Coordinates of C-alpha atoms in Angstrom, one line a residue:
X1 CA 0.1 -0.1 -0.1
X2 CA 1.4 3.5 -0.8
X3 CA 0.5 4.8 2.6
X4 CA 2.8 2.1 4.2
X5 CA 5.6 2.9 1.7
X6 CA 5.4 6.6 2.7
X7 CA 6.0 5.7 6.4
X8 CA 7.9 7.1 8.1
X9 CA 7.4 10.8 7.4
X10 CA 10.9 11.3 6.7
X11 CA 10.5 9.3 3.6
X12 CA 7.7 11.6 2.2
X13 CA 9.3 13.3 -0.5
X14 CA 6.4 13.4 -3.1
X15 CA 6.4 16.6 -5.2
X16 CA 3.2 16.0 -7.4
X17 CA 0.1 14.3 -6.3
X18 CA -3.3 13.4 -8.1
X19 CA -5.8 11.9 -5.6
X20 CA -9.2 10.6 -6.3
X21 CA -11.8 8.4 -4.9
X22 CA -13.2 7.2 -8.2
X23 CA -10.8 7.3 -11.1
X24 CA -12.2 4.4 -13.2
X25 CA -15.6 3.4 -11.7
X26 CA -16.1 0.5 -14.2
X27 CA -13.1 -1.2 -12.8
X28 CA -14.0 -0.5 -9.3
X29 CA -10.7 1.0 -8.6
X30 CA -9.8 2.2 -4.9
X31 CA -8.5 5.6 -3.9
X32 CA -5.1 5.9 -5.6
X33 CA -2.5 8.3 -6.7
X34 CA -1.3 8.1 -10.1
X35 CA 1.9 9.3 -12.2
X36 CA 0.6 8.1 -15.4
X37 CA -1.7 9.7 -18.1
X38 CA -4.2 6.9 -18.9
X39 CA -6.6 7.5 -21.7
X40 CA -10.1 8.4 -20.6
X41 CA -13.1 6.0 -21.0
X42 CA -16.6 6.7 -22.0
X43 CA -17.9 6.0 -18.5
X44 CA -15.3 8.1 -16.9
X45 CA -16.9 9.6 -13.7
X46 CA -17.9 13.4 -13.7
X47 CA -18.3 15.9 -10.8
X48 CA -21.4 17.6 -10.8
X49 CA -23.8 18.7 -7.8
X50 CA -26.0 16.0 -8.7
X51 CA -23.5 13.3 -8.6
X52 CA -22.2 14.5 -5.2
X53 CA -25.7 14.0 -3.7
X54 CA -26.3 10.6 -5.2
X55 CA -22.9 9.1 -4.7
X56 CA -22.3 7.3 -1.3
X57 CA -20.0 8.6 1.2
X58 CA -16.7 7.0 1.6
X59 CA -16.2 4.9 4.8
X60 CA -14.6 6.8 7.6
X61 CA -11.5 4.5 7.4
X62 CA -11.0 5.5 3.7
X63 CA -11.4 9.2 4.7
X64 CA -8.8 8.9 7.4
X65 CA -6.5 7.1 5.2
X66 CA -6.8 10.0 2.5
X67 CA -6.2 12.4 5.2
X68 CA -3.3 10.7 6.5
X69 CA -1.7 10.6 2.9
X70 CA -2.2 14.4 2.5
X71 CA -0.6 14.9 5.8
X72 CA 2.5 12.8 5.0
X73 CA 2.9 14.3 1.7
X74 CA 1.9 17.9 2.6
X75 CA 5.4 19.2 3.5
X76 CA 7.0 18.5 0.2
X77 CA 4.1 18.8 -2.2
X78 CA 4.4 21.3 -5.1
X79 CA 1.5 20.3 -7.2
X80 CA -1.8 18.9 -5.9
X81 CA -5.0 17.7 -7.4
X82 CA -7.7 16.3 -5.4
X83 CA -11.0 15.0 -7.0
X84 CA -13.6 13.6 -4.8
X85 CA -17.0 12.4 -6.4
X86 CA -18.7 11.3 -3.2
X87 CA -20.7 13.2 -0.6
X88 CA -17.6 12.8 1.6
X89 CA -15.8 15.7 -0.3
X90 CA -16.8 18.6 2.3
X91 CA -15.3 16.5 5.1
X92 CA -12.1 15.7 3.1
X93 CA -11.6 19.2 1.8
X94 CA -12.4 20.8 5.2
X95 CA -9.3 18.8 6.5
X96 CA -7.2 19.6 3.6
X97 CA -7.9 23.4 4.2
X98 CA -6.7 23.1 7.8
X99 CA -3.3 21.4 6.8
X100 CA 0.1 23.0 6.2
X101 CA 1.5 22.8 2.7
X102 CA 4.6 25.0 2.9
X103 CA 6.0 24.3 -0.7
X104 CA 2.7 24.0 -2.6
X105 CA 2.5 26.2 -5.6
X106 CA -0.6 24.8 -7.5
X107 CA -3.9 23.5 -6.0
X108 CA -6.8 21.9 -7.8
X109 CA -9.9 21.1 -5.8
X110 CA -12.8 19.0 -7.6
X111 CA -16.0 18.3 -5.7
X112 CA -18.2 19.9 -3.2
X113 CA -15.8 22.0 -1.3
X114 CA -16.1 24.5 1.6
X115 CA -14.0 27.6 1.7
X116 CA -10.3 27.8 2.8
X117 CA -10.0 30.3 6.0
X118 CA -7.1 29.1 7.9
X119 CA -4.3 31.6 7.7
X120 CA -1.2 30.9 5.7
X121 CA -1.8 27.3 5.0
X122 CA -0.8 27.8 1.5
X123 CA 2.0 30.4 1.7
X124 CA 3.3 29.7 -1.8
X125 CA 0.2 28.7 -3.9
X126 CA 0.0 30.9 -7.0
X127 CA -2.6 29.0 -8.8
X128 CA -5.8 27.7 -7.3
X129 CA -8.6 26.0 -9.4
X130 CA -11.9 25.3 -7.6
X131 CA -14.6 23.2 -9.3
X132 CA -17.8 21.6 -8.1
X133 CA -19.5 24.0 -5.6
X134 CA -22.7 25.2 -7.3
X135 CA -22.7 28.4 -5.3
X136 CA -19.5 29.6 -4.1
X137 CA -20.7 32.9 -3.0
X138 CA -18.9 33.9 0.2
X139 CA -15.3 32.4 -1.2
X140 CA -14.1 36.1 -1.1
X141 CA -15.9 37.2 2.2
X142 CA -13.8 38.7 5.0
X143 CA -10.6 38.3 3.2
X144 CA -10.1 34.7 4.3
X145 CA -8.9 33.6 0.8
X146 CA -6.0 36.2 1.0
X147 CA -5.2 35.0 4.6
X148 CA -4.9 31.3 3.4
X149 CA -3.1 32.2 0.0
X150 CA -1.1 35.4 0.5
X151 CA 0.5 35.1 -2.9
X152 CA -2.3 33.9 -4.9
X153 CA -2.0 35.0 -8.7
X154 CA -4.5 33.0 -10.6
X155 CA -8.0 32.0 -9.4
X156 CA -10.3 29.7 -11.4
X157 CA -13.8 28.8 -10.2
X158 CA -15.7 26.4 -12.4
X159 CA -18.7 24.3 -12.3
X160 CA -20.9 27.2 -10.8
X161 CA -24.6 26.7 -11.0
X162 CA -25.6 29.9 -9.5
X163 CA -23.2 32.1 -11.1
X164 CA -24.8 35.3 -11.0
X165 CA -24.4 35.7 -7.1
X166 CA -20.7 34.7 -7.5
X167 CA -20.0 37.0 -10.4
X168 CA -21.5 40.0 -8.6
X169 CA -19.2 39.0 -5.6
X170 CA -16.1 39.0 -7.7
X171 CA -17.2 42.2 -9.5
X172 CA -17.5 44.1 -6.3
X173 CA -14.1 42.8 -4.8
X174 CA -12.4 43.9 -7.9
X175 CA -13.9 47.3 -8.0
X176 CA -13.1 47.9 -4.3
X177 CA -9.5 46.8 -4.7
X178 CA -8.9 49.1 -7.9
X179 CA -10.7 52.0 -6.2
X180 CA -8.6 51.4 -3.2
X181 CA -5.5 51.9 -5.3
X182 CA -6.5 55.4 -6.2
X183 CA -8.4 54.9 -9.6
X184 CA -10.5 57.8 -10.8
X185 CA -12.4 55.6 -13.3
X186 CA -16.1 57.0 -13.5
X187 CA -16.9 53.6 -14.8
X188 CA -15.5 51.8 -12.0
X189 CA -17.3 54.0 -9.5
X190 CA -20.7 53.5 -11.4
X191 CA -20.2 49.6 -11.0
X192 CA -19.3 50.1 -7.3
X193 CA -22.3 52.3 -6.7
X194 CA -24.5 49.5 -7.9
X195 CA -23.8 47.5 -4.7
X196 CA -25.1 50.1 -2.4
X197 CA -28.2 49.2 -0.6
X198 CA -26.9 45.8 0.5
X199 CA -28.0 44.5 3.8
X200 CA -26.1 45.0 7.1
X201 CA -24.4 41.5 6.9
X202 CA -23.2 41.9 3.3
X203 CA -21.8 45.4 4.2
X204 CA -20.0 44.2 7.3
X205 CA -18.2 41.5 5.5
X206 CA -17.4 42.9 2.0
X207 CA -15.6 40.7 -0.4
X208 CA -11.8 41.0 -0.7
X209 CA -9.5 39.7 -3.3
X210 CA -5.9 38.8 -2.5
X211 CA -3.9 41.8 -3.4
X212 CA -1.6 39.6 -5.6
X213 CA -4.3 38.1 -7.8
X214 CA -4.0 39.0 -11.4
X215 CA -6.1 36.4 -13.3
X216 CA -9.7 35.4 -12.5
X217 CA -11.6 32.8 -14.6
X218 CA -15.3 32.0 -13.8
X219 CA -17.2 29.2 -15.7
X220 CA -20.8 28.1 -15.1
X221 CA -22.2 24.7 -15.4
X222 CA -24.3 24.2 -18.4
X223 CA -27.9 24.0 -17.3
X224 CA -31.0 24.5 -19.3
X225 CA -32.8 25.8 -16.3
X226 CA -30.4 28.7 -15.6
X227 CA -29.4 31.8 -17.5
X228 CA -25.8 32.7 -16.3
X229 CA -24.4 36.1 -17.1
X230 CA -22.5 36.3 -20.4
X231 CA -20.6 39.5 -19.5
X232 CA -18.8 41.0 -16.5
X233 CA -20.1 44.2 -15.0
X234 CA -16.6 45.4 -14.2
X235 CA -15.4 47.5 -17.1
X236 CA -12.4 45.3 -18.4
X237 CA -10.0 48.2 -19.5
X238 CA -9.6 49.9 -16.2
X239 CA -9.3 46.5 -14.5
X240 CA -6.7 45.3 -16.9
X241 CA -4.9 48.6 -16.5
X242 CA -4.5 47.8 -12.9
X243 CA -3.2 44.3 -13.6
X244 CA -6.4 42.4 -13.2
X245 CA -7.4 40.2 -16.1
X246 CA -10.9 38.6 -15.8
X247 CA -12.6 35.9 -18.0
X248 CA -16.1 34.7 -17.9
X249 CA -16.1 31.5 -19.9
X250 CA -19.0 30.2 -21.8
X251 CA -21.0 27.5 -19.7
X252 CA -19.7 23.9 -20.0
X253 CA -20.8 20.6 -19.3
X254 CA -19.4 18.3 -16.5
X255 CA -15.8 17.7 -16.1
X256 CA -14.5 14.2 -16.1
X257 CA -11.7 12.8 -13.8
X258 CA -9.7 12.0 -16.7
X259 CA -9.9 15.8 -17.8
X260 CA -8.7 16.8 -14.4
X261 CA -5.9 14.2 -14.5
X262 CA -4.5 15.7 -17.6
X263 CA -4.6 19.2 -16.2
X264 CA -2.7 17.8 -13.3
X265 CA -0.2 16.3 -15.5
X266 CA 0.4 19.6 -17.4
X267 CA 0.9 21.5 -14.2
X268 CA 3.3 18.8 -13.0
X269 CA 5.3 18.9 -16.1
X270 CA 8.9 19.8 -15.2
X271 CA 8.2 19.9 -11.6
X272 CA 9.9 16.7 -10.8
X273 CA 8.6 13.8 -8.5

């Protein structure tokens, strides 16, 4: 077993890790890490809000094993991708967001994730990709993302079902950041003024982007019952002039585990094992 080979902790020198609870469901495989790029199968599992509610939770022993694996590898990891298709994902991700990853540079989370809030758990993470939470509104609240990832450069949030709320949160955070830098853009002030009249709770905990963020990507989950926004309210030219590039991608279907694995392989390229 991989976990046994990694004991004791002094032997944990893994730099790149892809971890999933359901890589090839047709073969009934167990949770595993993988260094190879196997071609995807037609029945490769996908992560959607619906799949997370109908997929049985993992046994506590398995969740504890995955937690132990992440704990052992955490000190040396540089690239980490975790894809959990079961309803156990909030539990595992909540544990992950409280661990210390001192060398991690790239983090990809796929499943029903909570929000990172523990200060400085990802001190070197520059790229964070989140997929699977249908309504990530609150991700930027109170600056907890900045506390957890003080050097974050690129933030990608995909698989959003209620994208209008989250897009509005991002728009306000970007406007507040740019205006705080002393911008006199009338167009930005016009957008910022549209957020006046928010309730007391929203005003008390305004969204805040990490000051280092330069790229923001948002993508809705394709759904015939919703009409996601097609444009951003923040004027792109003033935002770009202040070093912030934002993209609202066309809605997409579900993301398969194999697609996530390929993205991890690309991020791991040249990083060494």
